[in-house]
Coordinates of C-alpha atoms in Angstrom, one line a residue:
Chain N
M1 CA -8.5 -13.4 25.4
S2 CA -11.7 -12.3 23.1
K3 CA -10.6 -10.6 19.8
P4 CA -7.8 -8.5 20.7
D5 CA -7.3 -5.5 18.7
N6 CA -3.9 -4.0 19.3
A7 CA -4.2 -1.4 16.9
S8 CA -7.1 0.4 18.9
N9 CA -6.0 -0.8 22.3
P10 CA -2.3 -0.6 23.2
H11 CA -3.0 -2.8 26.5
A12 CA -4.5 -5.6 24.8
P13 CA -2.3 -9.1 25.0
A14 CA -0.2 -9.2 22.0
T15 CA -1.7 -12.0 19.4
R16 CA 1.3 -14.0 18.7
A17 CA 2.3 -17.3 20.3
I18 CA 4.6 -20.0 19.9
V19 CA 3.3 -23.9 19.8
T20 CA 5.8 -26.2 20.7
I21 CA 5.4 -29.8 19.7
I22 CA 8.3 -32.3 21.6
G23 CA 8.1 -35.9 21.1
S24 CA 9.4 -38.6 18.8
D25 CA 9.2 -37.9 14.8
R26 CA 6.3 -39.9 12.7
V27 CA 4.0 -39.5 10.1
G28 CA 1.1 -37.1 10.6
I29 CA 2.3 -34.9 13.7
I30 CA 2.7 -31.8 11.8
A31 CA -0.6 -32.5 9.9
G32 CA -2.6 -32.9 12.9
I33 CA -1.5 -30.0 14.8
A34 CA -1.7 -27.7 11.7
A35 CA -5.5 -29.3 11.1
E36 CA -6.4 -28.3 14.6
I37 CA -5.0 -24.9 14.3
A38 CA -6.4 -24.2 11.1
E39 CA -10.1 -25.2 12.7
A40 CA -9.3 -22.5 15.2
N41 CA -8.8 -20.1 12.6
V42 CA -5.2 -19.5 13.8
N43 CA -2.8 -18.5 11.0
I44 CA 0.7 -20.4 11.1
L45 CA 3.1 -17.5 10.4
D46 CA 6.4 -19.6 10.8
I47 CA 7.6 -23.3 11.5
S48 CA 10.8 -25.0 11.8
Q49 CA 11.9 -28.2 12.9
S50 CA 14.7 -29.8 14.4
V51 CA 16.6 -32.0 17.1
I52 CA 17.1 -29.9 20.2
R53 CA 18.8 -31.4 23.0
E54 CA 17.8 -34.8 21.9
F55 CA 14.4 -34.0 21.8
F56 CA 12.6 -33.8 18.4
T57 CA 11.4 -30.5 18.2
M58 CA 8.6 -28.6 16.1
I59 CA 8.3 -24.8 16.7
M60 CA 5.6 -22.9 15.0
M61 CA 4.6 -19.1 15.5
V62 CA 1.1 -18.6 15.1
D63 CA -1.2 -15.4 15.0
L64 CA -4.4 -15.9 17.1
G65 CA -5.9 -12.4 16.3
Q66 CA -8.8 -14.0 14.5
S67 CA -9.5 -17.0 16.5
P68 CA -13.0 -17.3 17.8
L69 CA -11.3 -19.3 20.8
T70 CA -10.0 -18.1 24.1
F71 CA -6.0 -19.1 24.6
H72 CA -7.1 -21.6 27.2
E73 CA -9.6 -23.3 24.9
L74 CA -6.9 -23.4 21.8
S75 CA -4.4 -24.4 24.3
E76 CA -6.4 -27.3 25.8
K77 CA -7.3 -28.4 22.3
L78 CA -3.9 -28.9 21.2
S79 CA -2.8 -30.4 23.9
R80 CA -5.5 -33.1 23.6
R81 CA -4.7 -33.6 19.9
G82 CA -0.9 -33.9 21.1
E83 CA -2.2 -36.7 23.3
K84 CA -3.7 -38.7 20.5
L85 CA -0.6 -38.2 18.6
G86 CA 2.0 -39.0 21.4
V87 CA 3.4 -35.8 21.4
K88 CA 3.7 -32.9 23.7
V89 CA 2.1 -29.9 22.7
E90 CA 2.4 -26.4 24.5
L91 CA 1.0 -23.0 23.8
Q92 CA 2.8 -20.0 25.0
R93 CA 2.4 -16.3 24.6
E94 CA 5.4 -15.0 22.4
E95 CA 6.3 -12.1 25.4
I96 CA 7.8 -14.7 27.7
F97 CA 10.4 -15.8 25.5
K98 CA 11.0 -12.2 24.4
A99 CA 11.1 -11.2 28.0
M100 CA 13.7 -14.4 28.7
H101 CA 15.9 -14.2 25.7
R102 CA 16.0 -10.5 24.2
I103 CA 17.5 -7.4 25.6
Chain C
M1 CA 12.1 -17.7 9.1
K2 CA 11.2 -14.3 9.1
H3 CA 8.8 -14.4 11.7
L4 CA 10.4 -16.9 14.1
S5 CA 12.5 -14.5 16.1
F6 CA 13.6 -17.1 18.5
S7 CA 16.0 -20.1 18.1
G8 CA 14.7 -23.4 19.0
E9 CA 17.2 -23.6 21.7
E10 CA 16.1 -20.5 23.5
I11 CA 12.5 -22.0 23.0
I12 CA 13.6 -25.2 24.8
E13 CA 15.6 -23.9 27.0
T14 CA 12.7 -21.8 28.8
I15 CA 10.7 -25.2 28.6
Q16 CA 13.2 -27.3 30.3
M17 CA 13.5 -24.6 33.0
V18 CA 9.7 -25.0 33.8
R19 CA 9.4 -28.7 33.3
M20 CA 12.7 -29.9 34.6
E21 CA 14.3 -27.3 36.9
Q22 CA 11.3 -26.4 38.5
L23 CA 11.5 -22.7 37.4
D24 CA 8.5 -21.0 38.9
I25 CA 7.2 -17.7 39.9
R26 CA 6.9 -18.2 43.7
T27 CA 4.7 -15.4 44.9
V28 CA 2.2 -12.7 43.0
T29 CA 1.4 -10.7 46.3
V30 CA -1.2 -8.0 46.4
G31 CA 0.0 -5.2 48.7
I32 CA -2.9 -3.4 50.2
S33 CA -3.3 -0.3 52.5
L34 CA -5.7 -0.2 55.1
L35 CA -5.0 3.3 56.3
D36 CA -8.5 4.3 54.8
C37 CA -10.2 1.4 56.8
V38 CA -9.9 3.5 60.3
S39 CA -12.8 3.9 62.2
D40 CA -13.5 4.8 66.2
D41 CA -15.4 1.9 65.8
P42 CA -14.0 -1.7 66.1
K43 CA -16.9 -3.1 64.2
V44 CA -16.9 -0.5 61.6
L45 CA -13.2 -0.8 60.9
T46 CA -13.1 -4.4 60.9
R47 CA -15.8 -4.6 58.3
N48 CA -13.9 -2.2 56.1
V49 CA -10.9 -4.1 56.2
F50 CA -12.9 -7.3 55.0
E51 CA -14.5 -5.2 52.2
K52 CA -11.2 -3.7 51.1
V53 CA -9.4 -6.9 51.1
T54 CA -11.9 -8.8 49.3
N55 CA -12.7 -6.0 47.0
T56 CA -9.1 -5.7 45.9
A57 CA -8.3 -9.0 45.5
R58 CA -11.2 -10.8 44.1
D59 CA -9.5 -11.4 40.8
L60 CA -5.9 -12.5 41.9
R61 CA -6.4 -16.2 41.9
R62 CA -8.2 -16.2 38.3
V63 CA -5.7 -13.9 36.8
C64 CA -2.4 -15.5 38.2
A65 CA -4.1 -18.7 36.9
E66 CA -4.8 -17.5 33.3
I67 CA -0.9 -15.8 33.1
S68 CA 0.4 -18.8 34.3
R69 CA -1.6 -20.8 31.4
E70 CA -0.4 -18.6 28.7
F71 CA 3.1 -18.1 29.6
G72 CA 3.5 -21.5 30.5
I73 CA 5.0 -20.8 33.8
P74 CA 3.7 -21.8 37.3
I75 CA 2.8 -19.2 39.7
V76 CA 3.0 -21.1 43.3
N77 CA 1.5 -18.7 45.5
C78 CA -1.1 -15.6 45.6
R79 CA -0.4 -13.7 48.7
I80 CA -1.8 -10.4 50.4
A81 CA 0.1 -8.2 52.2
V82 CA -1.7 -5.5 54.3
T83 CA -1.0 -2.2 56.5
P84 CA 0.7 -3.3 59.4
L85 CA -2.5 -3.7 61.8
S86 CA -0.9 -2.3 64.5
L87 CA -1.1 1.2 62.6
I88 CA -4.8 1.2 61.9
S89 CA -6.1 -0.4 65.0
G90 CA -6.4 3.0 67.5
R91 CA -7.6 1.6 71.1
F92 CA -7.9 -2.0 70.0
G93 CA -7.4 -4.6 72.9
P94 CA -6.8 -8.0 72.5
D95 CA -10.1 -9.2 71.7
Q96 CA -10.6 -6.8 68.9
F97 CA -7.3 -7.9 67.7
L98 CA -8.4 -11.4 67.6
E99 CA -11.8 -10.4 65.8
L100 CA -9.2 -8.7 63.1
A101 CA -7.1 -11.8 62.7
A102 CA -10.4 -13.8 62.0
T103 CA -11.5 -11.3 59.7
L104 CA -8.1 -11.2 57.7
D105 CA -8.4 -15.1 57.6
R106 CA -11.9 -15.1 56.1
A107 CA -11.1 -12.5 53.7
A108 CA -8.1 -14.7 52.5
H109 CA -10.1 -17.5 52.5
D110 CA -13.1 -15.8 50.6
V111 CA -10.4 -15.0 48.0
D112 CA -8.6 -17.9 47.7
V113 CA -5.2 -16.7 48.8
D114 CA -2.7 -18.6 50.3
F115 CA -1.6 -16.4 52.9
I116 CA -2.3 -13.0 54.0
G117 CA 0.5 -11.0 56.2
G118 CA 0.5 -7.7 58.2
F119 CA -0.5 -9.4 61.5
S120 CA 2.5 -6.8 62.5
A121 CA 4.2 -4.4 64.6
L122 CA 7.1 -2.2 64.0
V123 CA 8.5 -1.5 67.6
E124 CA 12.2 -1.1 66.7
K125 CA 12.0 2.4 69.0
G126 CA 9.3 1.8 71.2
T127 CA 6.2 0.2 71.7
T128 CA 2.5 1.6 71.7
P129 CA -0.2 0.2 74.0
A130 CA -1.7 -0.7 70.4
E131 CA 1.3 -2.8 69.6
S132 CA 1.7 -4.1 72.9
H133 CA -2.0 -5.5 72.7
L134 CA -1.2 -6.8 68.9
I135 CA 2.0 -8.5 70.1
G136 CA 0.4 -10.2 72.9
T137 CA -2.2 -11.4 70.6
I138 CA 0.2 -13.0 68.3
P139 CA 0.0 -16.9 69.9
R140 CA -3.8 -16.8 70.0
A141 CA -4.0 -15.1 66.5
L142 CA -1.8 -17.5 64.8
A143 CA -3.4 -20.9 66.7
S144 CA -6.7 -19.6 65.7
T145 CA -6.1 -18.9 62.2
Q146 CA -4.9 -20.4 59.3
R147 CA -3.6 -18.0 56.8
V148 CA -2.6 -15.1 58.7
C149 CA 1.2 -14.3 58.9
A150 CA 2.8 -12.1 61.7
S151 CA 5.9 -10.3 62.1
V152 CA 7.5 -7.8 64.6
N153 CA 10.1 -5.5 63.9
V154 CA 12.5 -5.1 66.8
G155 CA 15.4 -3.3 65.4
T156 CA 16.6 -1.1 62.8
T157 CA 20.1 0.2 62.1
R158 CA 19.0 3.8 62.3
A159 CA 17.0 3.2 65.6
G160 CA 19.2 0.6 67.3
L161 CA 17.4 -2.3 69.0
N162 CA 14.5 -2.5 71.1
M163 CA 15.7 -5.3 73.7
D164 CA 12.5 -5.0 75.8
A165 CA 10.4 -6.4 72.5
I166 CA 13.1 -8.5 72.0
A167 CA 12.7 -10.2 75.5
Q168 CA 9.1 -10.5 74.9
M169 CA 9.4 -12.0 71.6
G170 CA 11.0 -15.0 73.4
S171 CA 7.8 -15.6 75.2
I172 CA 5.7 -14.7 72.5
V173 CA 7.6 -17.4 70.1
K174 CA 7.3 -20.0 73.0
E175 CA 3.3 -19.2 73.6
T176 CA 2.7 -19.6 70.1
A177 CA 4.8 -23.0 69.9
E178 CA 2.8 -24.2 73.0
L179 CA -0.7 -23.1 71.4
T180 CA 0.0 -25.0 68.1
A181 CA 1.8 -27.9 69.9
K182 CA -0.5 -30.4 68.3
Q183 CA 0.6 -29.5 64.8
D184 CA 4.4 -29.7 65.6
S185 CA 4.3 -26.1 66.8
I186 CA 3.5 -24.9 63.4
G187 CA 2.2 -21.3 64.3
C188 CA 6.0 -20.5 64.8
A189 CA 6.5 -20.9 61.1
K190 CA 3.9 -17.9 60.8
L191 CA 5.8 -15.7 62.9
V192 CA 8.9 -13.7 61.9
V193 CA 11.0 -11.2 64.1
F194 CA 12.6 -8.7 61.9
C195 CA 15.6 -6.5 61.8
N196 CA 15.3 -3.7 59.3
A197 CA 12.1 -5.2 57.7
V198 CA 11.5 -4.0 54.4
Q199 CA 8.1 -2.5 53.6
D200 CA 7.4 -4.5 49.8
N201 CA 8.7 -8.0 50.8
P202 CA 6.5 -10.3 49.0
F203 CA 7.7 -13.5 50.7
M204 CA 5.7 -14.9 54.0
A205 CA 5.6 -15.1 56.5
G206 CA 7.2 -11.5 56.9
A207 CA 5.3 -9.2 54.1
F208 CA 3.2 -6.3 54.9
H209 CA 2.2 -3.4 53.2
G210 CA 4.3 -0.8 54.3
A211 CA 2.8 2.7 55.3
S212 CA 4.8 4.5 52.6
E213 CA 3.4 2.3 50.1
G214 CA 0.4 3.5 47.9
D215 CA -3.3 2.4 48.0
C216 CA -2.4 -1.1 46.3
V217 CA 0.8 -2.6 44.4
I218 CA 1.5 -5.9 43.3
N219 CA 4.8 -7.4 44.0
V220 CA 6.5 -10.5 42.5
G221 CA 8.9 -12.9 44.3
V222 CA 10.7 -15.2 41.7
S223 CA 12.5 -18.1 42.2
G224 CA 14.7 -21.1 40.5
P225 CA 17.5 -22.4 42.5
G226 CA 16.9 -25.4 40.3
V227 CA 17.6 -23.4 37.0
V228 CA 20.8 -21.8 38.8
L229 CA 22.1 -25.4 39.7
K230 CA 21.9 -26.6 36.2
T231 CA 23.8 -23.6 34.9
I232 CA 26.4 -24.2 37.5
K233 CA 26.4 -27.9 36.8
A234 CA 27.0 -27.0 33.2
A235 CA 29.6 -24.7 33.4
G236 CA 32.1 -27.0 34.9
D237 CA 35.2 -26.5 37.0
V238 CA 35.4 -22.8 35.7
D239 CA 36.9 -20.1 37.6
F240 CA 35.0 -17.6 39.9
G241 CA 34.4 -15.2 37.2
Q242 CA 33.0 -17.5 34.5
L243 CA 31.0 -18.9 37.5
T244 CA 29.4 -15.7 38.6
A245 CA 28.9 -14.7 35.1
S246 CA 26.7 -17.9 34.2
I247 CA 24.8 -17.2 37.7
R248 CA 24.1 -13.6 36.7
Q249 CA 22.9 -14.5 33.0
T250 CA 20.5 -17.0 34.7
A251 CA 19.2 -14.5 37.1
F252 CA 19.0 -12.2 34.4
K253 CA 16.4 -14.6 32.6
I254 CA 14.5 -15.9 35.9
T255 CA 13.8 -11.8 37.0
R256 CA 12.7 -11.0 33.2
A257 CA 10.0 -13.7 33.5
G258 CA 9.1 -12.3 36.9
E259 CA 8.7 -8.7 35.8
L260 CA 6.5 -9.6 32.6
V261 CA 4.3 -11.8 35.2
G262 CA 4.2 -9.0 37.5
R263 CA 3.4 -6.4 34.9
T264 CA 0.8 -8.4 33.3
A265 CA -0.9 -9.0 36.3
A266 CA -0.8 -5.5 37.4
A267 CA -2.4 -4.6 34.0
R268 CA -5.2 -7.2 34.0
L269 CA -5.9 -6.3 37.8
G270 CA -5.9 -2.4 37.1
I271 CA -3.4 -2.3 40.2
P272 CA 0.0 -0.6 39.9
F273 CA 3.1 -2.7 39.5
G274 CA 5.5 -2.5 42.1
I275 CA 8.8 -4.5 42.4
V276 CA 10.1 -7.9 41.6
D277 CA 11.9 -9.4 44.6
L278 CA 14.9 -11.6 43.2
S279 CA 15.1 -14.4 45.5
L280 CA 16.5 -17.5 45.3
A281 CA 13.7 -19.7 47.4
P282 CA 13.8 -23.2 47.9
T283 CA 11.4 -25.8 48.4
P284 CA 11.8 -29.2 50.0
S285 CA 11.8 -31.5 46.5
E286 CA 15.1 -32.3 45.0
G287 CA 16.5 -30.0 42.6
D288 CA 15.2 -26.7 44.2
S289 CA 17.5 -26.3 46.6
V290 CA 20.0 -23.5 47.5
A291 CA 22.3 -25.8 49.5
R292 CA 22.7 -28.0 46.3
I293 CA 23.9 -24.8 44.6
L294 CA 26.5 -24.2 47.4
E295 CA 27.5 -27.6 47.0
E296 CA 28.0 -27.9 43.4
I297 CA 30.3 -24.5 43.8
G298 CA 32.3 -27.3 45.2
L299 CA 31.7 -28.0 48.8
E300 CA 31.1 -31.6 49.9
R301 CA 28.3 -30.5 52.2
V302 CA 26.7 -27.2 52.9
G303 CA 27.7 -26.3 56.3
G304 CA 31.4 -27.1 55.8
H305 CA 34.2 -24.4 55.8
G306 CA 33.8 -22.2 52.7
T307 CA 29.9 -22.2 53.1
T308 CA 29.8 -18.6 53.7
A309 CA 32.1 -17.7 51.1
A310 CA 30.1 -19.6 48.3
L311 CA 26.7 -18.2 49.7
A312 CA 28.3 -14.8 49.3
L313 CA 29.2 -15.1 45.9
L314 CA 26.1 -16.6 44.7
N315 CA 23.7 -13.9 46.6
D316 CA 26.0 -11.3 44.9
A317 CA 25.7 -12.7 41.4
V318 CA 22.0 -13.2 41.6
K319 CA 21.5 -9.6 42.4
K320 CA 23.9 -8.5 39.9
G321 CA 21.9 -10.4 37.1
G322 CA 18.7 -9.6 38.3
A323 CA 19.2 -5.9 38.9
M324 CA 19.8 -5.4 35.3
A325 CA 16.8 -7.7 34.6
S326 CA 14.1 -5.4 36.2
S327 CA 13.1 -1.4 36.5
H328 CA 12.2 -1.8 40.3
V329 CA 13.9 -4.5 42.4
G330 CA 13.1 -4.6 45.9
G331 CA 12.1 -7.0 48.8
L332 CA 14.3 -9.2 50.3
S333 CA 16.5 -9.7 46.9
G334 CA 18.9 -12.5 47.7
A335 CA 19.1 -16.1 48.5
F336 CA 17.0 -17.7 51.3
I337 CA 18.6 -20.4 53.7
P338 CA 15.6 -21.7 55.5
V339 CA 16.4 -25.6 57.1
S340 CA 13.2 -27.2 56.6
E341 CA 12.4 -25.9 53.2
D342 CA 15.5 -27.2 51.5
I343 CA 16.4 -30.8 51.1
G344 CA 20.1 -30.2 51.1
M345 CA 19.9 -28.0 54.5
I346 CA 17.9 -30.9 55.6
E347 CA 20.2 -33.7 54.9
A348 CA 22.9 -31.4 56.1
A349 CA 21.3 -30.9 59.5
E350 CA 20.4 -34.3 60.0
C351 CA 23.9 -35.6 59.9
G352 CA 25.2 -32.8 61.8
A353 CA 27.2 -31.1 58.9
I354 CA 25.6 -27.5 59.3
T355 CA 24.9 -26.1 62.9
I356 CA 22.8 -23.0 64.0
D357 CA 26.4 -21.3 64.5
K358 CA 26.9 -21.8 60.8
L359 CA 23.9 -20.5 59.7
E360 CA 24.1 -17.5 61.6
A361 CA 27.4 -16.5 60.3
M362 CA 25.6 -17.5 56.8
T363 CA 22.9 -14.8 57.5
S364 CA 25.6 -12.1 57.6
V365 CA 26.1 -12.3 53.6
C366 CA 22.8 -13.4 52.4
S367 CA 19.2 -12.2 52.6
V368 CA 16.9 -12.9 55.6
G369 CA 18.1 -15.1 58.7
L370 CA 17.6 -17.5 60.8
D371 CA 14.8 -19.6 59.1
M372 CA 12.6 -22.5 59.7
I373 CA 15.0 -23.8 62.2
V374 CA 13.6 -26.4 64.8
V375 CA 14.9 -26.5 68.1
P376 CA 13.9 -28.7 71.6
G377 CA 10.6 -27.4 72.7
D378 CA 11.9 -27.0 76.2
T379 CA 14.1 -24.2 75.2
P380 CA 13.7 -21.4 77.8
P381 CA 12.2 -18.1 76.4
E382 CA 15.4 -16.1 77.2
I383 CA 17.6 -18.2 74.8
L384 CA 15.1 -18.0 72.0
S385 CA 15.1 -13.9 73.0
A386 CA 19.0 -14.1 72.9
V387 CA 19.0 -16.0 69.1
I388 CA 16.9 -13.1 68.1
S389 CA 19.2 -10.2 69.6
D390 CA 22.3 -11.8 67.8
E391 CA 20.6 -12.3 64.5
A392 CA 18.9 -8.3 64.8
A393 CA 22.6 -7.3 65.9
I394 CA 24.1 -8.8 62.3
G395 CA 21.1 -7.0 60.8
M396 CA 21.9 -3.8 62.5
I397 CA 25.3 -3.4 62.4
N398 CA 25.6 -4.4 58.6
N399 CA 22.7 -2.4 57.6
K400 CA 20.6 -5.1 55.7
T401 CA 17.4 -7.1 56.7
T402 CA 17.6 -10.0 59.0
A403 CA 15.1 -12.2 60.5
T404 CA 14.6 -15.0 62.8
R405 CA 12.0 -17.9 62.2
I406 CA 12.5 -20.4 65.1
I407 CA 10.3 -23.4 66.0
P408 CA 10.7 -24.3 69.4
A409 CA 8.8 -27.6 68.8
I410 CA 7.0 -28.5 72.2
G411 CA 7.7 -32.1 73.5
K412 CA 10.5 -32.7 70.9
S413 CA 14.5 -32.7 71.7
V414 CA 17.7 -32.9 69.8
G415 CA 17.2 -36.1 67.2
D416 CA 13.4 -35.8 66.7
Q417 CA 12.2 -35.0 63.3
V418 CA 9.1 -32.5 62.8
N419 CA 7.6 -32.8 59.6
F420 CA 5.3 -29.9 58.7
G421 CA 4.4 -30.9 55.2
G422 CA 3.7 -29.2 51.9
L423 CA 6.4 -26.2 51.0
L424 CA 7.1 -25.8 54.7
G425 CA 9.0 -29.2 54.8
R426 CA 10.5 -31.2 57.5
A427 CA 13.4 -30.6 60.1
P428 CA 15.2 -32.4 62.6
V429 CA 15.7 -30.6 65.9
M430 CA 18.5 -28.8 66.1
P431 CA 20.7 -28.2 69.1
L432 CA 21.2 -24.4 70.9
N433 CA 23.9 -23.7 73.3
Q434 CA 22.4 -24.1 76.8
S435 CA 24.4 -21.4 78.6
S436 CA 21.8 -18.8 79.8
P437 CA 21.5 -15.3 78.6
R438 CA 19.1 -14.4 81.4
R439 CA 20.8 -11.6 82.8
M440 CA 21.7 -9.9 79.7
I441 CA 17.9 -10.1 78.6
A442 CA 16.6 -9.3 82.1
R443 CA 18.3 -6.0 81.5
G444 CA 16.0 -4.0 79.6
G445 CA 16.1 -0.8 77.4
R446 CA 17.6 -0.2 74.1
I447 CA 20.8 -1.1 72.3
P448 CA 21.8 2.0 70.6
S449 CA 22.1 2.3 66.9
P450 CA 25.7 2.1 65.7
L451 CA 27.8 4.7 64.6
G452 CA 27.1 3.8 60.9
A453 CA 23.6 5.3 61.7
L454 CA 24.9 8.4 62.0
T455 CA 25.3 9.6 58.1
N456 CA 23.9 12.8 57.8

């Protein structure tokens, strides 16, 4: 996914994705993940945190449109940073949630 | 929260389905027409087939890996289905068919797909010389290749049952078992005998690319017994209206995921999207079992009385939920009940709770049929033919697809275990009724199509 441009190419993948961070709450988790995201020039559109089904969960909606990294590279970076912080981080395209939860 | 259009609950539900409930896309199957590969020179034809298959499917594995990563949903298998080889092979004899099987195997290996289906013949009404040669070659083709799958359609509701072909298939199954005896007769796991075979089935071993299909197509098979099981558990002891509603909702979500994966794969490969096959396909791992769903509906053990009714409601609810979720539903679309690939079925078979007779009854209300059933290796071919004829009759009369994938495990008898490993699983050898159907199978000819076929 190199620099998709949705305006000119309707078949390009959408650029929004969901970052899910699951684990126990402690100082520095959001800061750590947010730093990684900023470094990749990815814009955080929204962020929320709550306890869902006994898991402490942070969810971010991000825009990958301006990032020089491929989806895979960013996913790996976030996952590695998550490991260091002791949490599980997942990056998934928004479409999968749209498909499964919206008619 | 102006951008975050999903609740945390919804996001976690999707992630949990994958991580804890083994939601996956069971297969992305690219169907490839080989009709344009024909030549009167077998060498040229074989080369054309290799080039067409490898050129079309070259990026399949890579694209599936990308999509799997981006959506966070595993894609378990990448597969190829081709035009039934008997339709393109002109005057081929056995040697050329063996060469063609080897070519398909090499092509599948080259593009790194798990299986390639289409070593197939459709002989419901009659058998051409090429089809006869292909069928005769099946045992050696399956013994000498790894990824090639074979299927033979021996009946349809419209044409009736070709009992000559059914008689022959008993011997072919037996010979396939013998030639792969050292690997627990695994060749038979790659051979399906159909009635009313479908043209766009993405599941193996019975996938082929029907003659009425386009040049190439992407078909997707979704799965998710674990997700349905969890939903039913969470619903508790509700009545059937509520129970089926919860199954429908889950099937809807699973199918939407499948449709998204299929459409994305199709767009990236530049191949048209075909269908989603809404099947509940189990694997041998705990929590990925159709049998466990039937037990959670309220049966002490799958195979007991009530099993057929439970399977009927499950199969119907999955279809109703899935049909709303996809523009094009096709393939087999229903619950699979293989014995060796489902831990609940394996356990029930081991303790004698489920018999081949109950399995046969179950096949009248779900997709496919007698699947991955291991029987004694000394079973006479005519009994295997008779099992195939019973199953085909259910399909013919009820206007549905049925299939038989039966494994006479050479050297094994009732009480022994067979272990195929991987997704094919393990199974105990199950007893068959030993009374002889020899005179019936020897009659020859066709069982006429039923009155239900006269619909014009």
